[in-house]
PDB file of C-alpha atoms and ligand atoms in Angstrom:
ATOM      1  CA  MET A  25     104.676 188.917 131.344  1.00 63.00           C
ATOM      2  CA  THR A  26     105.032 192.749 131.937  1.00 75.00           C
ATOM      3  CA  GLU A  27     101.904 194.045 133.942  1.00 91.00           C
ATOM      4  CA  ILE A  28     100.209 197.092 132.578  1.00 95.00           C
ATOM      5  CA  LEU A  29      98.675 199.281 135.127  1.00 94.00           C
ATOM      6  CA  THR A  30      95.790 201.786 135.382  1.00 95.00           C
ATOM      7  CA  SER A  31      96.492 205.280 136.593  1.00 95.00           C
ATOM      8  CA  ALA A  32      94.597 204.181 139.812  1.00 95.00           C
ATOM      9  CA  GLN A  33      96.796 201.308 140.231  1.00 95.00           C
ATOM     10  CA  MET A  34      99.860 203.313 139.867  1.00 95.00           C
ATOM     11  CA  ARG A  35      98.683 205.813 142.378  1.00 96.00           C
ATOM     12  CA  ALA A  36      97.862 203.219 144.807  1.00 95.00           C
ATOM     13  CA  ILE A  37     101.290 201.386 144.646  1.00 95.00           C
ATOM     14  CA  GLU A  38     102.819 204.857 145.089  1.00 95.00           C
ATOM     15  CA  ALA A  39     100.723 205.771 147.954  1.00 95.00           C
ATOM     16  CA  ALA A  40     101.349 202.357 149.643  1.00 95.00           C
ATOM     17  CA  ALA A  41     105.140 202.567 149.131  1.00 95.00           C
ATOM     18  CA  ILE A  42     105.025 206.114 150.667  1.00 95.00           C
ATOM     19  CA  ALA A  43     102.733 205.130 153.487  1.00 96.00           C
ATOM     20  CA  SER A  44     105.088 202.117 154.478  1.00 94.00           C
ATOM     21  CA  GLY A  45     107.679 204.737 155.029  1.00 91.00           C
ATOM     22  CA  GLY A  46     110.164 203.036 152.825  1.00 88.00           C
ATOM     23  CA  ILE A  47     110.278 205.719 150.401  1.00 95.00           C
ATOM     24  CA  THR A  48     109.107 209.370 149.877  1.00 97.00           C
ATOM     25  CA  GLY A  49     107.256 211.095 147.171  1.00 97.00           C
ATOM     26  CA  LEU A  50     110.418 213.319 146.515  1.00 98.00           C
ATOM     27  CA  ASP A  51     112.568 209.995 146.252  1.00 97.00           C
ATOM     28  CA  LEU A  52     110.153 208.779 143.665  1.00 98.00           C
ATOM     29  CA  MET A  53     110.330 212.122 141.780  1.00 98.00           C
ATOM     30  CA  GLU A  54     114.092 212.371 141.819  1.00 98.00           C
ATOM     31  CA  ARG A  55     114.359 208.673 140.538  1.00 98.00           C
ATOM     32  CA  ALA A  56     111.967 209.565 137.780  1.00 98.00           C
ATOM     33  CA  GLY A  57     113.911 212.564 136.769  1.00 98.00           C
ATOM     34  CA  GLN A  58     116.992 210.427 136.879  1.00 98.00           C
ATOM     35  CA  GLY A  59     115.226 207.828 134.891  1.00 98.00           C
ATOM     36  CA  VAL A  60     114.208 210.319 132.075  1.00 98.00           C
ATOM     37  CA  VAL A  61     117.942 211.572 131.839  1.00 98.00           C
ATOM     38  CA  GLU A  62     119.431 207.975 131.609  1.00 98.00           C
ATOM     39  CA  ALA A  63     116.914 207.018 128.992  1.00 98.00           C
ATOM     40  CA  VAL A  64     117.499 210.054 126.848  1.00 98.00           C
ATOM     41  CA  PHE A  65     121.191 209.605 126.852  1.00 98.00           C
ATOM     42  CA  ALA A  66     120.751 205.916 126.151  1.00 98.00           C
ATOM     43  CA  GLU A  67     118.345 206.704 123.148  1.00 97.00           C
ATOM     44  CA  TRP A  68     120.600 209.483 121.735  1.00 96.00           C
ATOM     45  CA  PRO A  69     124.332 208.938 122.717  1.00 96.00           C
ATOM     46  CA  ALA A  70     125.287 212.003 120.971  1.00 95.00           C
ATOM     47  CA  LEU A  71     123.411 214.132 123.620  1.00 96.00           C
ATOM     48  CA  ALA A  72     125.339 212.197 126.429  1.00 95.00           C
ATOM     49  CA  ALA A  73     128.711 213.065 124.697  1.00 95.00           C
ATOM     50  CA  ALA A  74     128.535 216.923 125.093  1.00 95.00           C
ATOM     51  CA  PRO A  75     126.412 219.606 126.691  1.00 95.00           C
ATOM     52  CA  HIS A  76     123.421 220.733 124.476  1.00 94.00           C
ATOM     53  CA  ARG A  77     120.436 222.833 124.831  1.00 92.00           C
ATOM     54  CA  ALA A  78     117.065 221.771 126.349  1.00 93.00           C
ATOM     55  CA  VAL A  79     113.654 223.360 126.654  1.00 91.00           C
ATOM     56  CA  VAL A  80     111.581 221.793 129.623  1.00 93.00           C
ATOM     57  CA  LEU A  81     107.902 222.436 129.655  1.00 93.00           C
ATOM     58  CA  CYS A  82     106.631 222.066 133.113  1.00 95.00           C
ATOM     59  CA  GLY A  83     103.043 221.587 134.118  1.00 95.00           C
ATOM     60  CA  PRO A  84     101.030 222.442 137.163  1.00 96.00           C
ATOM     61  CA  GLY A  85     101.380 219.109 138.995  1.00 97.00           C
ATOM     62  CA  ASN A  86     103.895 216.386 139.658  1.00 98.00           C
ATOM     63  CA  ASN A  87     104.546 215.638 136.205  1.00 98.00           C
ATOM     64  CA  GLY A  88     106.018 219.064 136.106  1.00 97.00           C
ATOM     65  CA  GLY A  89     107.833 218.216 139.308  1.00 98.00           C
ATOM     66  CA  ASP A  90     109.535 215.452 137.380  1.00 98.00           C
ATOM     67  CA  GLY A  91     110.528 218.134 134.542  1.00 98.00           C
ATOM     68  CA  PHE A  92     112.096 220.346 137.247  1.00 97.00           C
ATOM     69  CA  VAL A  93     114.343 217.369 138.300  1.00 98.00           C
ATOM     70  CA  VAL A  94     115.190 216.803 134.628  1.00 98.00           C
ATOM     71  CA  ALA A  95     116.140 220.350 134.186  1.00 96.00           C
ATOM     72  CA  ARG A  96     118.368 220.546 137.215  1.00 96.00           C
ATOM     73  CA  LEU A  97     120.110 217.165 136.205  1.00 98.00           C
ATOM     74  CA  LEU A  98     120.737 218.320 132.604  1.00 97.00           C
ATOM     75  CA  LYS A  99     122.128 221.772 133.937  1.00 95.00           C
ATOM     76  CA  GLY A 100     124.482 219.557 136.172  1.00 95.00           C
ATOM     77  CA  TRP A 101     125.762 217.988 132.867  1.00 96.00           C
ATOM     78  CA  GLY A 102     126.745 221.479 131.643  1.00 95.00           C
ATOM     79  CA  TRP A 103     123.548 221.942 129.436  1.00 95.00           C
ATOM     80  CA  GLU A 104     121.813 225.007 128.715  1.00 91.00           C
ATOM     81  CA  VAL A 105     118.462 224.640 129.923  1.00 92.00           C
ATOM     82  CA  GLU A 106     115.354 226.840 129.783  1.00 89.00           C
ATOM     83  CA  VAL A 107     112.284 225.860 131.553  1.00 91.00           C
ATOM     84  CA  PHE A 108     108.575 227.122 130.837  1.00 90.00           C
ATOM     85  CA  LEU A 109     106.003 226.537 133.584  1.00 91.00           C
ATOM     86  CA  TYR A 110     102.372 226.340 132.816  1.00 92.00           C
ATOM     87  CA  GLY A 111     100.884 226.943 135.990  1.00 90.00           C
ATOM     88  CA  ASN A 112     101.332 228.871 139.459  1.00 91.00           C
ATOM     89  CA  PRO A 113     104.365 228.013 141.212  1.00 92.00           C
ATOM     90  CA  GLU A 114     102.438 228.885 144.467  1.00 94.00           C
ATOM     91  CA  ARG A 115     100.013 226.063 143.650  1.00 96.00           C
ATOM     92  CA  LEU A 116     102.358 223.383 142.928  1.00 97.00           C
ATOM     93  CA  PRO A 117     102.091 220.196 144.842  1.00 98.00           C
ATOM     94  CA  PRO A 118     104.569 219.812 147.606  1.00 98.00           C
ATOM     95  CA  ASP A 119     107.149 217.548 145.895  1.00 98.00           C
ATOM     96  CA  ALA A 120     106.829 219.576 142.635  1.00 98.00           C
ATOM     97  CA  ARG A 121     107.400 222.715 144.614  1.00 97.00           C
ATOM     98  CA  VAL A 122     110.449 221.409 146.317  1.00 97.00           C
ATOM     99  CA  ASN A 123     111.858 220.778 142.795  1.00 97.00           C
ATOM    100  CA  TYR A 124     110.799 223.899 141.405  1.00 95.00           C
ATOM    101  CA  GLU A 125     112.884 225.569 144.097  1.00 94.00           C
ATOM    102  CA  ARG A 126     115.753 223.406 143.645  1.00 95.00           C
ATOM    103  CA  TRP A 127     115.743 224.223 139.948  1.00 95.00           C
ATOM    104  CA  CYS A 128     115.389 227.907 140.768  1.00 92.00           C
ATOM    105  CA  GLU A 129     118.434 227.610 142.839  1.00 90.00           C
ATOM    106  CA  VAL A 130     120.724 226.424 139.942  1.00 90.00           C
ATOM    107  CA  GLY A 131     118.659 227.713 136.975  1.00 85.00           C
ATOM    108  CA  ALA A 132     118.778 231.508 137.184  1.00 74.00           C
ATOM    109  CA  VAL A 133     121.809 232.620 134.973  1.00 63.00           C
ATOM    110  CA  GLY A 134     123.092 235.902 133.506  1.00 56.00           C
ATOM    111  CA  ASP A 135     120.465 238.339 132.802  1.00 51.00           C
ATOM    112  CA  TRP A 136     117.538 235.803 132.355  1.00 54.00           C
ATOM    113  CA  PRO A 137     114.873 237.613 134.516  1.00 50.00           C
ATOM    114  CA  SER A 138     114.055 234.216 136.068  1.00 63.00           C
ATOM    115  CA  ALA A 139     115.017 230.603 135.993  1.00 69.00           C
ATOM    116  CA  VAL A 140     111.345 229.830 134.903  1.00 75.00           C
ATOM    117  CA  ALA A 141     109.615 231.548 132.233  1.00 71.00           C
ATOM    118  CA  ARG A 142     105.746 231.840 132.417  1.00 67.00           C
ATOM    119  CA  PHE A 143     104.320 229.547 129.920  1.00 68.00           C
ATOM    120  CA  SER A 144     102.614 231.183 127.085  1.00 60.00           C
ATOM    121  CA  PHE A 145     102.590 230.732 123.335  1.00 50.00           C
ATOM    122  CA  PRO A 146     104.314 233.895 122.250  1.00 43.00           C
ATOM    123  CA  SER A 147     107.092 233.183 124.667  1.00 56.00           C
ATOM    124  CA  PHE A 148     107.649 229.789 123.397  1.00 59.00           C
ATOM    125  CA  ASP A 149     108.338 229.557 119.708  1.00 58.00           C
ATOM    126  CA  ALA A 150     108.289 225.978 118.692  1.00 51.00           C
ATOM    127  CA  ASP A 151     110.845 226.137 116.103  1.00 52.00           C
ATOM    128  CA  TYR A 152     112.937 227.343 118.985  1.00 63.00           C
ATOM    129  CA  PRO A 153     116.298 227.955 117.572  1.00 58.00           C
ATOM    130  CA  ASP A 154     119.085 225.096 118.024  1.00 70.00           C
ATOM    131  CA  THR A 155     116.868 223.221 120.936  1.00 86.00           C
ATOM    132  CA  ASP A 156     118.254 219.762 121.008  1.00 92.00           C
ATOM    133  CA  LEU A 157     115.876 218.454 123.288  1.00 94.00           C
ATOM    134  CA  VAL A 158     112.437 219.272 124.329  1.00 93.00           C
ATOM    135  CA  VAL A 159     111.109 217.789 127.698  1.00 95.00           C
ATOM    136  CA  ASP A 160     107.253 217.262 127.868  1.00 96.00           C
ATOM    137  CA  ALA A 161     106.539 217.498 131.672  1.00 97.00           C
ATOM    138  CA  LEU A 162     103.250 219.196 131.201  1.00 96.00           C
ATOM    139  CA  PHE A 163     100.648 216.734 132.024  1.00 97.00           C
ATOM    140  CA  GLY A 164     101.150 212.870 133.044  1.00 97.00           C
ATOM    141  CA  ILE A 165      98.558 210.464 134.476  1.00 96.00           C
ATOM    142  CA  GLY A 166      96.797 213.288 136.227  1.00 92.00           C
ATOM    143  CA  LEU A 167      95.338 214.656 132.980  1.00 91.00           C
ATOM    144  CA  THR A 168      91.592 214.691 133.423  1.00 86.00           C
ATOM    145  CA  ARG A 169      90.173 216.965 130.499  1.00 87.00           C
ATOM    146  CA  PRO A 170      91.315 218.299 127.164  1.00 88.00           C
ATOM    147  CA  LEU A 171      94.554 220.479 127.123  1.00 88.00           C
ATOM    148  CA  PRO A 172      94.121 224.096 127.515  1.00 87.00           C
ATOM    149  CA  ASP A 173      94.071 225.884 124.142  1.00 85.00           C
ATOM    150  CA  GLU A 174      97.681 227.806 124.911  1.00 82.00           C
ATOM    151  CA  VAL A 175      99.114 224.342 125.478  1.00 87.00           C
ATOM    152  CA  MET A 176      97.701 222.867 122.296  1.00 84.00           C
ATOM    153  CA  GLU A 177      99.137 225.702 120.323  1.00 81.00           C
ATOM    154  CA  VAL A 178     102.528 224.715 121.512  1.00 80.00           C
ATOM    155  CA  ALA A 179     101.836 220.883 120.790  1.00 80.00           C
ATOM    156  CA  PHE A 180     100.489 221.957 117.231  1.00 78.00           C
ATOM    157  CA  ALA A 181     103.475 223.915 116.726  1.00 77.00           C
ATOM    158  CA  LEU A 182     105.901 221.362 118.043  1.00 80.00           C
ATOM    159  CA  ASN A 183     104.201 218.695 115.837  1.00 79.00           C
ATOM    160  CA  ASP A 184     103.975 220.782 112.817  1.00 74.00           C
ATOM    161  CA  ARG A 185     105.224 218.114 110.164  1.00 61.00           C
ATOM    162  CA  GLU A 186     106.136 221.357 107.988  1.00 62.00           C
ATOM    163  CA  GLN A 187     108.544 222.852 110.499  1.00 62.00           C
ATOM    164  CA  PRO A 188     111.939 221.037 110.092  1.00 61.00           C
ATOM    165  CA  ARG A 189     112.213 220.197 113.922  1.00 65.00           C
ATOM    166  CA  SER A 190     115.742 220.537 115.260  1.00 66.00           C
ATOM    167  CA  GLY A 191     115.473 218.328 118.266  1.00 84.00           C
ATOM    168  CA  TRP A 192     113.925 215.500 119.831  1.00 92.00           C
ATOM    169  CA  ILE A 193     110.777 215.491 122.021  1.00 94.00           C
ATOM    170  CA  VAL A 194     110.780 213.241 125.167  1.00 97.00           C
ATOM    171  CA  ALA A 195     107.574 212.772 127.218  1.00 98.00           C
ATOM    172  CA  VAL A 196     107.619 212.429 130.850  1.00 98.00           C
ATOM    173  CA  ASP A 197     105.458 209.279 131.938  1.00 98.00           C
ATOM    174  CA  ILE A 198     102.977 210.011 128.903  1.00 98.00           C
ATOM    175  CA  PRO A 199     102.653 212.557 126.094  1.00 97.00           C
ATOM    176  CA  SER A 200     100.678 215.372 127.343  1.00 96.00           C
ATOM    177  CA  GLY A 201      97.217 215.065 126.213  1.00 94.00           C
ATOM    178  CA  LEU A 202      96.902 211.419 126.114  1.00 95.00           C
ATOM    179  CA  SER A 203      94.737 209.391 128.462  1.00 94.00           C
ATOM    180  CA  ALA A 204      96.882 206.790 130.228  1.00 96.00           C
ATOM    181  CA  GLU A 205      93.505 204.917 130.478  1.00 94.00           C
ATOM    182  CA  THR A 206      92.393 204.893 126.760  1.00 93.00           C
ATOM    183  CA  GLY A 207      95.657 205.952 124.744  1.00 94.00           C
ATOM    184  CA  ARG A 208      93.320 208.626 123.127  1.00 92.00           C
ATOM    185  CA  ALA A 209      93.786 212.266 123.284  1.00 89.00           C
ATOM    186  CA  CYS A 210      91.806 213.628 126.338  1.00 83.00           C
ATOM    187  CA  SER A 211      89.462 215.578 124.236  1.00 69.00           C
ATOM    188  CA  ASP A 212      86.574 214.949 121.909  1.00 60.00           C
ATOM    189  CA  GLY A 213      88.869 212.312 120.297  1.00 58.00           C
ATOM    190  CA  ASP A 214      90.576 214.724 118.022  1.00 63.00           C
ATOM    191  CA  PRO A 215      93.649 212.926 117.443  1.00 62.00           C
ATOM    192  CA  ASP A 216      95.811 215.963 117.281  1.00 66.00           C
ATOM    193  CA  ARG A 217      94.998 217.292 120.734  1.00 82.00           C
ATOM    194  CA  ALA A 218      98.227 215.407 122.270  1.00 89.00           C
ATOM    195  CA  LEU A 219     101.796 215.786 121.935  1.00 92.00           C
ATOM    196  CA  TYR A 220     103.585 213.438 119.463  1.00 91.00           C
ATOM    197  CA  CYS A 221     106.969 212.433 121.140  1.00 95.00           C
ATOM    198  CA  ASP A 222     110.033 210.571 119.900  1.00 95.00           C
ATOM    199  CA  LEU A 223     110.514 208.993 123.453  1.00 98.00           C
ATOM    200  CA  THR A 224     108.306 208.383 126.270  1.00 98.00           C
ATOM    201  CA  VAL A 225     109.783 207.363 129.716  1.00 98.00           C
ATOM    202  CA  THR A 226     107.409 205.973 132.058  1.00 98.00           C
ATOM    203  CA  PHE A 227     107.825 204.670 135.637  1.00 98.00           C
ATOM    204  CA  HIS A 228     107.541 201.235 137.470  1.00 97.00           C
ATOM    205  CA  ARG A 229     105.108 199.763 134.942  1.00 97.00           C
ATOM    206  CA  PRO A 230     103.758 200.791 131.571  1.00 97.00           C
ATOM    207  CA  LYS A 231     100.015 202.076 131.645  1.00 97.00           C
ATOM    208  CA  LEU A 232      97.279 201.027 129.338  1.00 97.00           C
ATOM    209  CA  GLY A 233      97.263 204.166 127.478  1.00 96.00           C
ATOM    210  CA  HIS A 234     100.777 203.481 126.233  1.00 98.00           C
ATOM    211  CA  TYR A 235      99.571 200.542 124.245  1.00 97.00           C
ATOM    212  CA  LEU A 236      95.816 201.218 123.478  1.00 96.00           C
ATOM    213  CA  ALA A 237      94.482 203.407 120.561  1.00 94.00           C
ATOM    214  CA  ASP A 238      96.661 206.219 119.399  1.00 92.00           C
ATOM    215  CA  GLY A 239      99.111 205.519 122.440  1.00 96.00           C
ATOM    216  CA  PRO A 240     101.863 203.979 120.325  1.00 97.00           C
ATOM    217  CA  GLU A 241     101.931 206.630 117.679  1.00 94.00           C
ATOM    218  CA  PHE A 242     101.945 209.450 120.184  1.00 94.00           C
ATOM    219  CA  CYS A 243     104.655 207.696 122.650  1.00 97.00           C
ATOM    220  CA  GLN A 244     106.821 206.203 119.740  1.00 97.00           C
ATOM    221  CA  LYS A 245     109.721 204.545 121.640  1.00 98.00           C
ATOM    222  CA  LEU A 246     108.387 203.491 125.171  1.00 98.00           C
ATOM    223  CA  VAL A 247     111.200 203.127 128.159  1.00 98.00           C
ATOM    224  CA  VAL A 248     109.857 201.738 131.439  1.00 98.00           C
ATOM    225  CA  CYS A 249     112.400 202.937 134.300  1.00 97.00           C
ATOM    226  CA  ASP A 250     112.373 201.532 137.841  1.00 96.00           C
ATOM    227  CA  ILE A 251     111.865 203.997 140.505  1.00 96.00           C
ATOM    228  CA  GLY A 252     112.120 201.759 143.452  1.00 94.00           C
ATOM    229  CA  LEU A 253     108.533 200.733 143.876  1.00 93.00           C
ATOM    230  CA  PRO A 254     107.862 197.099 144.997  1.00 85.00           C
ATOM    231  CA  ALA A 255     106.553 194.721 142.313  1.00 77.00           C
ATOM    232  CA  PRO A 256     102.839 194.546 142.315  1.00 62.00           C
ATOM    233  CA  GLY A 257     101.686 191.853 144.885  1.00 63.00           C
ATOM    234  CA  ALA A 258     105.143 192.187 146.692  1.00 62.00           C
ATOM    235  CA  ALA A 259     103.299 193.319 149.963  1.00 54.00           C
ATOM    236  CA  ALA A 260     100.962 190.334 149.916  1.00 56.00           C
ATOM    237  CA  ARG A 261     103.744 188.173 149.200  1.00 58.00           C
ATOM    238  CA  GLU A 262     105.657 189.500 152.133  1.00 56.00           C
ATOM    239  CA  LYS A 263     102.775 188.904 154.414  1.00 56.00           C
ATOM    240  CA  GLN A 264     102.564 185.308 153.317  1.00 59.00           C
ATOM    241  CA  VAL A 265     106.221 184.784 154.155  1.00 59.00           C
ATOM    242  CA  GLU A 266     105.656 186.283 157.684  1.00 61.00           C
ATOM    243  CA  ARG A 267     102.755 183.944 158.174  1.00 62.00           C
ATOM    244  CA  ASP A 268     104.710 180.986 157.004  1.00 66.00           C
ATOM    245  CA  GLU A 269     107.665 181.797 159.301  1.00 63.00           C
TER     246      GLU A 269
HETATM  247  N1  LIG B 328     103.021 210.548 143.165  1.00 84.84           N
HETATM  248  C1  LIG B 328     104.312 210.663 143.146  1.00 84.84           C
HETATM  249  O1  LIG B 328     104.807 211.020 144.110  1.00 84.84           O
HETATM  250  C2  LIG B 328     105.075 210.668 141.857  1.00 84.84           C
HETATM  251  C3  LIG B 328     104.354 211.130 140.786  1.00 84.84           C
HETATM  252  N2  LIG B 328     105.040 211.205 139.539  1.00 84.84           N
HETATM  253  C4  LIG B 328     104.635 211.992 138.422  1.00 84.84           C
HETATM  254  O2  LIG B 328     103.546 212.703 138.792  1.00 84.84           O
HETATM  255  C5  LIG B 328     102.620 212.567 137.621  1.00 84.84           C
HETATM  256  C6  LIG B 328     101.085 212.745 138.185  1.00 84.84           C
HETATM  257  O3  LIG B 328     100.974 213.972 138.923  1.00 84.84           O
HETATM  258  P1  LIG B 328      99.693 214.780 139.290  1.00 84.84           P
HETATM  259  O4  LIG B 328     100.155 216.018 139.958  1.00 84.84           O
HETATM  260  O5  LIG B 328      98.742 213.616 139.907  1.00 84.84           O
HETATM  261  O6  LIG B 328      99.015 215.134 137.866  1.00 84.84           O
HETATM  262  P2  LIG B 328      99.756 215.669 136.492  1.00 84.84           P
HETATM  263  O7  LIG B 328     101.143 216.337 136.862  1.00 84.84           O
HETATM  264  O8  LIG B 328      99.912 214.644 135.376  1.00 84.84           O
HETATM  265  O9  LIG B 328      98.641 216.931 135.951  1.00 84.84           O
HETATM  266  C7  LIG B 328      98.780 217.924 136.566  1.00 84.84           C
HETATM  267  C8  LIG B 328      97.469 218.572 137.316  1.00 84.84           C
HETATM  268  O10 LIG B 328      96.928 219.213 136.238  1.00 84.84           O
HETATM  269  C9  LIG B 328      95.462 219.477 136.466  1.00 84.84           C
HETATM  270  N3  LIG B 328      94.971 219.230 135.189  1.00 84.84           N
HETATM  271  C10 LIG B 328      94.411 217.869 134.741  1.00 84.84           C
HETATM  272  N4  LIG B 328      93.979 218.067 133.422  1.00 84.84           N
HETATM  273  C11 LIG B 328      94.222 219.173 133.067  1.00 84.84           C
HETATM  274  C12 LIG B 328      93.972 220.166 131.851  1.00 84.84           C
HETATM  275  N5  LIG B 328      93.478 219.565 130.816  1.00 84.84           N
HETATM  276  N6  LIG B 328      94.242 221.455 132.058  1.00 84.84           N
HETATM  277  C13 LIG B 328      94.642 222.091 132.983  1.00 84.84           C
HETATM  278  N7  LIG B 328      94.901 221.304 134.195  1.00 84.84           N
HETATM  279  C14 LIG B 328      94.783 220.052 134.329  1.00 84.84           C
HETATM  280  C15 LIG B 328      95.166 218.426 137.490  1.00 84.84           C
HETATM  281  O11 LIG B 328      94.831 219.070 138.737  1.00 84.84           O
HETATM  282  C16 LIG B 328      96.424 217.630 137.696  1.00 84.84           C
HETATM  283  O12 LIG B 328      96.532 217.379 139.088  1.00 84.84           O
HETATM  284  C17 LIG B 328     102.929 211.214 137.042  1.00 84.84           C
HETATM  285  O13 LIG B 328     102.391 211.301 135.606  1.00 84.84           O
HETATM  286  C18 LIG B 328     104.313 211.245 137.132  1.00 84.84           C
HETATM  287  O14 LIG B 328     104.907 212.029 136.061  1.00 84.84           O
HETATM  288  C19 LIG B 328     106.395 210.738 139.505  1.00 84.84           C
HETATM  289  O15 LIG B 328     106.960 210.229 138.400  1.00 84.84           O
HETATM  290  C20 LIG B 328     106.805 209.762 140.633  1.00 84.84           C
HETATM  291  C21 LIG B 328     106.333 210.340 141.959  1.00 84.84           C
HETATM  292  K1  LIG B 329     104.177 214.481 130.067  1.00 84.84           K
END
């Protein structure tokens, strides 16, 4: 039976794996980004068949860091990629900062002022012309309070049912605005204060919020990708084997 984790359990497993020295946060982030791209190509083979256009929305933490990895990988596939950052690059956590810089090394093209546009609603028009894929890497399991209004404006615009949406929306780890604990929007329960996505790619194990309350509606197709973390309880089983030897 698939284990379903809380955010705290996920963080503890990540921390233990990193502390063991067997893997780094940067390795985990790279594998997370690779997992998102693989899941997108598997879900929509037409996107794997030729270069397309993606808009990647990155947030101020490691969820955003995953987004920078996805942007760089899609660029490597020949895609046209535009990245918007909600947050200050100087305040990104270390792993996300490394991937911000790796993206900037490959992302700035032509006369685009920078590889990363400052995220603000007027600069991101949600019926973005011919965007084949929107990557939601704004907030993951670190969301602790309702989405900021300017992020909500983009979420509303992206989810505007009247607007014929040209592309797909893939959530990194969990749709932004959704609680990984409760499956409800992190707000006063307003069901629309989270991003409705077409595909959600989470890591290692599903989280409670993917299955509870409004989670399934916001997540739609859920894919769990392996990022090389040990199965829960593996450390205890290893100790048992050592004792038995
Ligand atoms: N730990 C690892 O090595 C890996 C993590 N992965 C990805 O990381 C996110 C969790 O990242 P974290 O930095 O903890 O949080 P978020 O990126 O989800 O949130 C960013 C940051 O935003 C602040 N915040 C929370 N709520 C709000 C709000 N409403 N408005 C503004 N700012 C807010 C808070 O400080 C958060 O820290 C996880 O989901 C994975 O995507 C990798 O996948 C694997 C390696
Ligand atoms: K997200």
